[in-house]
Amino acid sequence: MKSKSKFAGMIMLLLMFALTACSGGNGPKDGATPSNPDTPKSGNEASTGQDSKEPVTIEFMGHGNPNEKKIFEKLIASFEEKYPHVTVKYTSVPPGEYSQKMTTLISSGKVPDVFYVGGPEFYRFAEAGTLLNIQSYLDQTSLFNPDNVWKQAMDRYRFDGSKVGAGDMYGLPKDVGPWSFVYNKDLFDEAGVPYPSATAGEWTWDDMLEAAQKLTVDANGDGKPDQYGVGAYSLESAVWGNGGEYIDYATGTVKVNEPEFYEAMQFVADLNLKHKVSPNQEAEQAMNAYTRFINGQLAMFAMGPWDQPAFWELPFDWDIAAWPASPKTGQTATWLGSMGFSVSAKSKHPQEAFDLAAFLSLDEQGQRENYQLGQAVPNLIDMAEGEFKEMDKGPQTRQVFLDIIQDYGRPDVVAFSKDTQWIDTFNQNASKVWNGEMSAKDFTAQIQPKMQELYDKGNK
Amino acid sequence: MGTKLGGYRRRELAWLYLFVAPPVLGFLLFGLVPILFSIYISFHKWDMLTDPQWSGLGNYKDLLKDEKVFKSLYNTIYLMIGIPLGMILSMLLAILMNRKFAGISFMRTIYYLPVISPIIAVSLLWQWILNQDYGLLNNFLWETFGITGPNWLGKPEWVKPSLILIGLWSGIGGNMVLYLAGLQSISSTYYEAAEIDGAGAWHKLTRITIPLLTPIHFFVVVMGIIGAFQSFSQIYVLAVDGGPEYSGATVVYYIFQHAFEYFNMGYASAVAWVLGILIFIVTLIQFKLSNRWVYQD
C-alpha cells in the first residue's frame, strides 16, 4: 500500500531519456560525411586500408543472456577486423525491458543503427516506417547467398506495406527456434515403453497418452504422482495438428470457437483433468514442468534449441521426437520462433549497418560458434544439414529441429499481430478450461466474440 | 517597506529564488510538462512510433466499454479491505509500544523494517512464503495445525487476500509510528480525570484514546485509499500477467500494460486521468465528511 509507483513509470521514462541522451552523439567525425546511402556498394571487399573510407560508428542494440553477449562481443570484434573503418557500439539490455526501451528510443528519435526485432514488434516497427527496406542491399551483396538461408526464417522479415510475410525484406533472421518435443529416455527404458517416433505423423495423441499413462507414477502412494507422463503440452501443436486455427489472418476472423480448435484444447486439458498424466495447474505452480523435467520427474516435455546448454548437464539420457500427430488428421505441427536484426530507416550509415546485420545473421564462423554453444540452429542450410546435424551433443536426433524448420513448424500466433491483446485475453482466461471449470467448447464460444472485438480494434 | 532595506531585501530574495530554483525547475520540467503532455495525449491515439492521431473522446468512450477497466477497478477497491484491518492492528500495536520497557525501541524498529524494505525484494520473498507446495506459510499451517494451505497466488479467489496480507505486513509499521505520535500528544490529564470518575481501561480506550486519535485515523484512511488506488509494484511481481483470470490486476497495473506492453499511450493516459480524477473526488468527499467525525482541539 505504498505510493511509490505513481512516479515510477514517469521516472523510468525520464531515466531512459537521460540515458539515451548520453549515448546520442558520436563525435564530430561522422554525420558530416554523406556515405551516399542510395547507392549500396557491395560489402565484401574489405577496405584496402590507407585512405578509402571515413571512420564510421554504428550503434547496435540487443538483449540476451551473458552467454549470448559474449558471442556477440566476439562477433563484433571480427566484424571490426573485417571492416577497419567501422566501430560498433554494442548495448545489451535485459530482455524484459527491451521492447519498452526500443519503443522509447524510437519515439525520441534515437534509434540504434542495428537492433533486434521479434514478432509483433517487427510488424509494428515496419508499419511505422522505423525499419529500413534492405531489399536493394540484399540483392547486391556478395556476403552471402540468400538461397542458403531457411526460407521460413527469411519470410518472417518480409513486409509488403500492410502485411508481414510477403514483400521486401526489412530484416534478417538472427535465428529460428523450433519448439520441439523432448523426452527422458531413461524413464522410457525403466517403464519399458518404446520411444516416440522422430518422424512426423507416425506417433499420435493416443500413443502419447498411452505412454504417458505408463509413465505417471505415484511411488509414495500419497495420491499425488511424483512422476508425470507429460507436462506443458503445447496447445498450438495440438490445435494446428488437428486442423484448427487461432485466427485466419487473411480475413481477420478469430476461429477458436470451431470444433478443430476446441477439441484439441479439450484434449490438452484432459491430459490432466481426465487422465491425470499431466500436472494440474496447482502442481504446475508449485513446481513448473521445466523443473520437473530437469529433476527427472517428467517423461515428456517441450524444449527450444536455447535449452541445450542446460540440458547437456542433465544426468539422464534425453532426445527429441516429432510432436504427436492428431489422430483425426494425421498431421503434426508446432511453432517456430524467430528473432531478427533490422536496420533503422534513419541510420546515417545504412550500408555499414546492413553489413553488420548481415554479418551477425549469417557469418559462417559466428553461426558455428552459436550452435556449438547451444544457442540456436544455424541459419545457413548447408551448415545445419552438415556439421550441426553431426554434432555429438544432445539431442541425438537433430533432424527433428530441421524437420520443424522445413516442414511443420509455423510462426507463433502473435507473429502477424501488431496488437496482442486478443490472444492475451484468451490466455488470461484459459485457466477456466485447464482447471475443469468449463469445457473447452463452452469457453471458446464465450471468449471468441471478445477476442474478435479486441483483434478488430487493435489490428484493423 | 523601508527603502533603505530595499537592496538588502532584494539580495535576500535573490538568494531565496536561487535556493528554491532546483526543485521548482525539476518539478516544472519532470512533473508539470509530462502531466500536461499526458492530458494532451489522452485525446489521441499514440503508439510511440508514429505521430499521435487525434481521436477526441475516443479513448474515454472505449474505456467505459472496457470490462478490464472495471475488473481492475474492482480488484483495486477490494484491496482496500486491508485499510480498516491495518488501522486496527497498527493502533493496537502503537498502544502496546507506547510504554517504557527495555528494548522498546528495538521492537519498534522491527515493526518498522518492512516499511523501509524495497517493495520488489519484499514481493519476491512473499512469493516464496506463499508458494503452495514448499512455501513457509503452508508448511507452517501443515506442521502446526495439520491444515493443507490454499494455493495463495494461483487461485483467483486467493490472490486478493494474499495481496491484502502482504499490504498489512508492509504497512503496519508506518501507521504504528503515526499512531505513536498521536498517542504521545494526548495529555495525561484526560486519563487522570477519567480515573477519578472511575473509568476502567476499556472506557479510557473507547472514550478518550480512540476519539482523540481521529486526526490520525483520518490521515491514515486518506493516505491508505490513495495508496491502494496506486498499488502496482507488488502486483507486477506477484501476479504474473494480472494473475489468474486477471484477478490480481490493479488499475495502475492495467495502465502499465497498455502503456508499456501494448504501447497504447493515449489510452493508458486516459485511464490514468480517470483514475486521478476518481482519487481526487474520493479524497474530496473524505475531507468534506471529516468535520463530522474528526476531533479538532
PDB file of C-alpha atoms in Angstrom, chain A residues 1-14 16-17 96-108 121 123-130 224 280-287 292 346 418-433 435 437 450 453-454 457-458, chain B residues 29-31 34-35 45-50 62 65-68 71 79-80 82-83 114-119 131-134 148 151 153-156 163-164 167-168 170-171 223-224 226-228 230-234 236 241-246 252 254 256-258 260-265 267:
ATOM      1  CA  MET A   1       0.000   0.000   0.000  1.00  0.00           C
ATOM      2  CA  LYS A   2       2.753   2.441  -0.800  1.00  0.00           C
ATOM      3  CA  SER A   3       2.533   5.213  -3.287  1.00  0.00           C
ATOM      4  CA  LYS A   4       5.954   4.684  -4.752  1.00  0.00           C
ATOM      5  CA  SER A   5       4.601   3.531  -8.025  1.00  0.00           C
ATOM      6  CA  LYS A   6       2.934   6.711  -9.088  1.00  0.00           C
ATOM      7  CA  PHE A   7       6.079   8.288 -10.315  1.00  0.00           C
ATOM      8  CA  ALA A   8       7.977   5.132 -11.004  1.00  0.00           C
ATOM      9  CA  GLY A   9       6.771   4.931 -14.572  1.00  0.00           C
ATOM     10  CA  MET A  10       7.459   8.560 -15.201  1.00  0.00           C
ATOM     11  CA  ILE A  11      10.871   8.403 -13.639  1.00  0.00           C
ATOM     12  CA  MET A  12      11.645   5.341 -15.705  1.00  0.00           C
ATOM     13  CA  LEU A  13      10.761   7.194 -18.867  1.00  0.00           C
ATOM     14  CA  LEU A  14      12.832  10.148 -17.880  1.00  0.00           C
ATOM     15  CA  MET A  16      15.552   6.349 -20.361  1.00  0.00           C
ATOM     16  CA  PHE A  17      15.626   9.737 -21.998  1.00  0.00           C
ATOM     17  CA  GLY A  96      12.182  -7.907 -20.255  1.00  0.00           C
ATOM     18  CA  GLU A  97      12.896  -4.229 -20.830  1.00  0.00           C
ATOM     19  CA  TYR A  98      13.914  -4.454 -24.452  1.00  0.00           C
ATOM     20  CA  SER A  99      10.601  -3.713 -26.070  1.00  0.00           C
ATOM     21  CA  GLN A 100       9.938  -0.715 -23.805  1.00  0.00           C
ATOM     22  CA  LYS A 101      13.390   0.691 -24.253  1.00  0.00           C
ATOM     23  CA  MET A 102      13.373   0.286 -28.002  1.00  0.00           C
ATOM     24  CA  THR A 103       9.981   1.934 -28.365  1.00  0.00           C
ATOM     25  CA  THR A 104      11.086   4.810 -26.169  1.00  0.00           C
ATOM     26  CA  LEU A 105      14.241   5.274 -28.208  1.00  0.00           C
ATOM     27  CA  ILE A 106      12.264   5.300 -31.434  1.00  0.00           C
ATOM     28  CA  SER A 107       9.786   7.842 -30.141  1.00  0.00           C
ATOM     29  CA  SER A 108      12.605  10.096 -29.001  1.00  0.00           C
ATOM     30  CA  GLU A 121       7.474  -5.746 -32.730  1.00  0.00           C
ATOM     31  CA  TYR A 123       5.208  -5.697 -37.578  1.00  0.00           C
ATOM     32  CA  ARG A 124       4.691  -2.522 -35.553  1.00  0.00           C
ATOM     33  CA  PHE A 125       8.080  -1.088 -36.420  1.00  0.00           C
ATOM     34  CA  ALA A 126       7.852  -1.957 -40.103  1.00  0.00           C
ATOM     35  CA  GLU A 127       4.444  -0.382 -40.413  1.00  0.00           C
ATOM     36  CA  ALA A 128       5.533   2.736 -38.571  1.00  0.00           C
ATOM     37  CA  GLY A 129       8.359   3.240 -41.061  1.00  0.00           C
ATOM     38  CA  THR A 130      11.044   2.688 -38.455  1.00  0.00           C
ATOM     39  CA  LYS A 224      -0.151 -37.161  -5.905  1.00  0.00           C
ATOM     40  CA  ASN A 280      -2.658 -29.805 -12.796  1.00  0.00           C
ATOM     41  CA  GLN A 281      -2.427 -26.034 -12.511  1.00  0.00           C
ATOM     42  CA  GLU A 282      -1.655 -26.110  -8.829  1.00  0.00           C
ATOM     43  CA  ALA A 283       1.050 -28.701  -9.206  1.00  0.00           C
ATOM     44  CA  GLU A 284       2.412 -26.681 -12.097  1.00  0.00           C
ATOM     45  CA  GLN A 285       2.604 -23.557  -9.990  1.00  0.00           C
ATOM     46  CA  ALA A 286       4.213 -25.421  -7.147  1.00  0.00           C
ATOM     47  CA  MET A 287       6.888 -26.813  -9.406  1.00  0.00           C
ATOM     48  CA  ARG A 292      10.207 -31.403 -13.047  1.00  0.00           C
ATOM     49  CA  LYS A 346      17.074   6.828 -40.052  1.00  0.00           C
ATOM     50  CA  LYS A 418       0.590  -5.724 -34.131  1.00  0.00           C
ATOM     51  CA  ASP A 419      -1.555  -5.741 -31.042  1.00  0.00           C
ATOM     52  CA  THR A 420      -1.626  -8.917 -28.983  1.00  0.00           C
ATOM     53  CA  GLN A 421      -4.436  -8.130 -26.558  1.00  0.00           C
ATOM     54  CA  TRP A 422      -6.787 -10.557 -28.266  1.00  0.00           C
ATOM     55  CA  ILE A 423      -4.542 -13.537 -27.614  1.00  0.00           C
ATOM     56  CA  ASP A 424      -3.559 -12.332 -24.138  1.00  0.00           C
ATOM     57  CA  THR A 425      -7.212 -12.290 -23.152  1.00  0.00           C
ATOM     58  CA  PHE A 426      -7.517 -15.879 -24.285  1.00  0.00           C
ATOM     59  CA  ASN A 427      -4.507 -16.955 -22.248  1.00  0.00           C
ATOM     60  CA  GLN A 428      -5.560 -14.999 -19.181  1.00  0.00           C
ATOM     61  CA  ASN A 429      -8.893 -16.775 -19.049  1.00  0.00           C
ATOM     62  CA  ALA A 430      -7.968 -20.211 -20.374  1.00  0.00           C
ATOM     63  CA  SER A 431      -7.380 -21.444 -16.838  1.00  0.00           C
ATOM     64  CA  LYS A 432     -11.136 -21.998 -16.619  1.00  0.00           C
ATOM     65  CA  VAL A 433     -10.633 -24.864 -19.051  1.00  0.00           C
ATOM     66  CA  ASN A 435      -8.947 -26.406 -14.113  1.00  0.00           C
ATOM     67  CA  GLU A 437     -14.485 -25.176 -14.569  1.00  0.00           C
ATOM     68  CA  LYS A 450     -14.312 -10.728 -27.053  1.00  0.00           C
ATOM     69  CA  GLU A 453     -13.538  -7.360 -30.860  1.00  0.00           C
ATOM     70  CA  LEU A 454     -10.053  -6.840 -29.469  1.00  0.00           C
ATOM     71  CA  LYS A 457      -9.785  -2.826 -32.562  1.00  0.00           C
ATOM     72  CA  GLY A 458      -6.055  -3.344 -32.385  1.00  0.00           C
TER      73      GLY A 458
ATOM     74  CA  LEU B  29      10.417  20.009 -16.291  1.00  0.00           C
ATOM     75  CA  PHE B  30       9.846  16.491 -14.990  1.00  0.00           C
ATOM     76  CA  GLY B  31       6.467  16.930 -13.320  1.00  0.00           C
ATOM     77  CA  PRO B  34       4.702  15.264 -18.545  1.00  0.00           C
ATOM     78  CA  ILE B  35       1.399  15.845 -16.755  1.00  0.00           C
ATOM     79  CA  LYS B  45      -4.114   7.508 -30.382  1.00  0.00           C
ATOM     80  CA  TRP B  46      -0.379   7.184 -29.959  1.00  0.00           C
ATOM     81  CA  ASP B  47       1.792   4.091 -30.347  1.00  0.00           C
ATOM     82  CA  MET B  48       5.030   5.997 -29.655  1.00  0.00           C
ATOM     83  CA  LEU B  49       6.286   5.133 -33.149  1.00  0.00           C
ATOM     84  CA  THR B  50       4.184   7.317 -35.384  1.00  0.00           C
ATOM     85  CA  ASP B  62     -13.623   2.958 -25.154  1.00  0.00           C
ATOM     86  CA  LYS B  65     -16.955  -0.153 -22.517  1.00  0.00           C
ATOM     87  CA  ASP B  66     -13.784  -1.906 -21.393  1.00  0.00           C
ATOM     88  CA  GLU B  67     -14.604  -4.622 -18.900  1.00  0.00           C
ATOM     89  CA  LYS B  68     -10.980  -4.883 -17.859  1.00  0.00           C
ATOM     90  CA  LYS B  71     -12.410  -5.533 -13.328  1.00  0.00           C
ATOM     91  CA  LEU B  79      -7.723  -4.489  -1.778  1.00  0.00           C
ATOM     92  CA  MET B  80      -8.953  -1.597   0.384  1.00  0.00           C
ATOM     93  CA  GLY B  82      -6.855  -4.047   4.139  1.00  0.00           C
ATOM     94  CA  ILE B  83      -7.172  -0.422   5.266  1.00  0.00           C
ATOM     95  CA  PRO B 114       9.081  -3.730   6.314  1.00  0.00           C
ATOM     96  CA  VAL B 115       8.261  -0.098   5.582  1.00  0.00           C
ATOM     97  CA  ILE B 116      11.780   0.717   4.507  1.00  0.00           C
ATOM     98  CA  SER B 117      12.410  -2.538   2.650  1.00  0.00           C
ATOM     99  CA  PRO B 118      12.320  -2.259  -1.130  1.00  0.00           C
ATOM    100  CA  ILE B 119       8.923  -3.437  -2.247  1.00  0.00           C
ATOM    101  CA  ASN B 131       4.212 -20.904  -2.626  1.00  0.00           C
ATOM    102  CA  GLN B 132       1.680 -23.674  -2.403  1.00  0.00           C
ATOM    103  CA  ASP B 133       3.994 -26.629  -2.148  1.00  0.00           C
ATOM    104  CA  TYR B 134       7.172 -25.523  -0.476  1.00  0.00           C
ATOM    105  CA  THR B 148      -3.481 -28.031   3.897  1.00  0.00           C
ATOM    106  CA  ASN B 151      -2.804 -22.095  -3.450  1.00  0.00           C
ATOM    107  CA  LEU B 153      -1.224 -16.928  -5.694  1.00  0.00           C
ATOM    108  CA  GLY B 154      -2.614 -19.495  -8.096  1.00  0.00           C
ATOM    109  CA  LYS B 155      -6.335 -19.382  -7.459  1.00  0.00           C
ATOM    110  CA  PRO B 156      -8.388 -16.324  -8.388  1.00  0.00           C
ATOM    111  CA  LEU B 163      -2.155  -9.204  -1.555  1.00  0.00           C
ATOM    112  CA  ILE B 164      -4.075  -7.785   1.409  1.00  0.00           C
ATOM    113  CA  GLY B 167      -0.134  -4.989   2.347  1.00  0.00           C
ATOM    114  CA  LEU B 168      -0.885  -5.381   6.047  1.00  0.00           C
ATOM    115  CA  SER B 170       4.318  -3.947   4.990  1.00  0.00           C
ATOM    116  CA  GLY B 171       2.019  -1.089   6.015  1.00  0.00           C
ATOM    117  CA  MET B 223      -3.376   8.038   2.530  1.00  0.00           C
ATOM    118  CA  GLY B 224      -4.382   4.391   2.603  1.00  0.00           C
ATOM    119  CA  ILE B 226      -4.739   6.851  -2.260  1.00  0.00           C
ATOM    120  CA  GLY B 227      -2.006   4.267  -1.794  1.00  0.00           C
ATOM    121  CA  ALA B 228      -4.382   1.400  -2.575  1.00  0.00           C
ATOM    122  CA  GLN B 230      -1.922   3.357  -6.806  1.00  0.00           C
ATOM    123  CA  SER B 231      -0.675  -0.114  -5.868  1.00  0.00           C
ATOM    124  CA  PHE B 232       1.432  -1.580  -8.616  1.00  0.00           C
ATOM    125  CA  SER B 233       4.850  -2.963  -7.704  1.00  0.00           C
ATOM    126  CA  GLN B 234       3.748  -5.977  -5.700  1.00  0.00           C
ATOM    127  CA  TYR B 236       3.876  -6.657 -11.049  1.00  0.00           C
ATOM    128  CA  ASP B 241       0.098 -11.027 -16.338  1.00  0.00           C
ATOM    129  CA  GLY B 242      -2.519  -9.852 -13.860  1.00  0.00           C
ATOM    130  CA  GLY B 243      -2.783 -13.146 -12.005  1.00  0.00           C
ATOM    131  CA  PRO B 244      -5.170 -15.995 -12.706  1.00  0.00           C
ATOM    132  CA  GLU B 245      -8.163 -14.674 -14.646  1.00  0.00           C
ATOM    133  CA  TYR B 246      -6.862 -11.146 -14.158  1.00  0.00           C
ATOM    134  CA  VAL B 252      -2.250   1.072 -12.308  1.00  0.00           C
ATOM    135  CA  TYR B 254      -3.672  -2.154 -16.275  1.00  0.00           C
ATOM    136  CA  PHE B 256       1.127  -0.043 -17.243  1.00  0.00           C
ATOM    137  CA  GLN B 257       0.143  -2.906 -19.543  1.00  0.00           C
ATOM    138  CA  HIS B 258      -1.430  -0.573 -22.039  1.00  0.00           C
ATOM    139  CA  PHE B 260       4.440  -0.436 -21.938  1.00  0.00           C
ATOM    140  CA  GLU B 261       3.219  -3.735 -23.341  1.00  0.00           C
ATOM    141  CA  TYR B 262       0.690  -2.684 -25.940  1.00  0.00           C
ATOM    142  CA  PHE B 263       2.041   0.824 -26.395  1.00  0.00           C
ATOM    143  CA  ASN B 264      -1.388   2.406 -26.374  1.00  0.00           C
ATOM    144  CA  MET B 265      -0.069   5.534 -24.730  1.00  0.00           C
ATOM    145  CA  TYR B 267      -5.487   5.000 -23.900  1.00  0.00           C
TER     146      TYR B 267
END
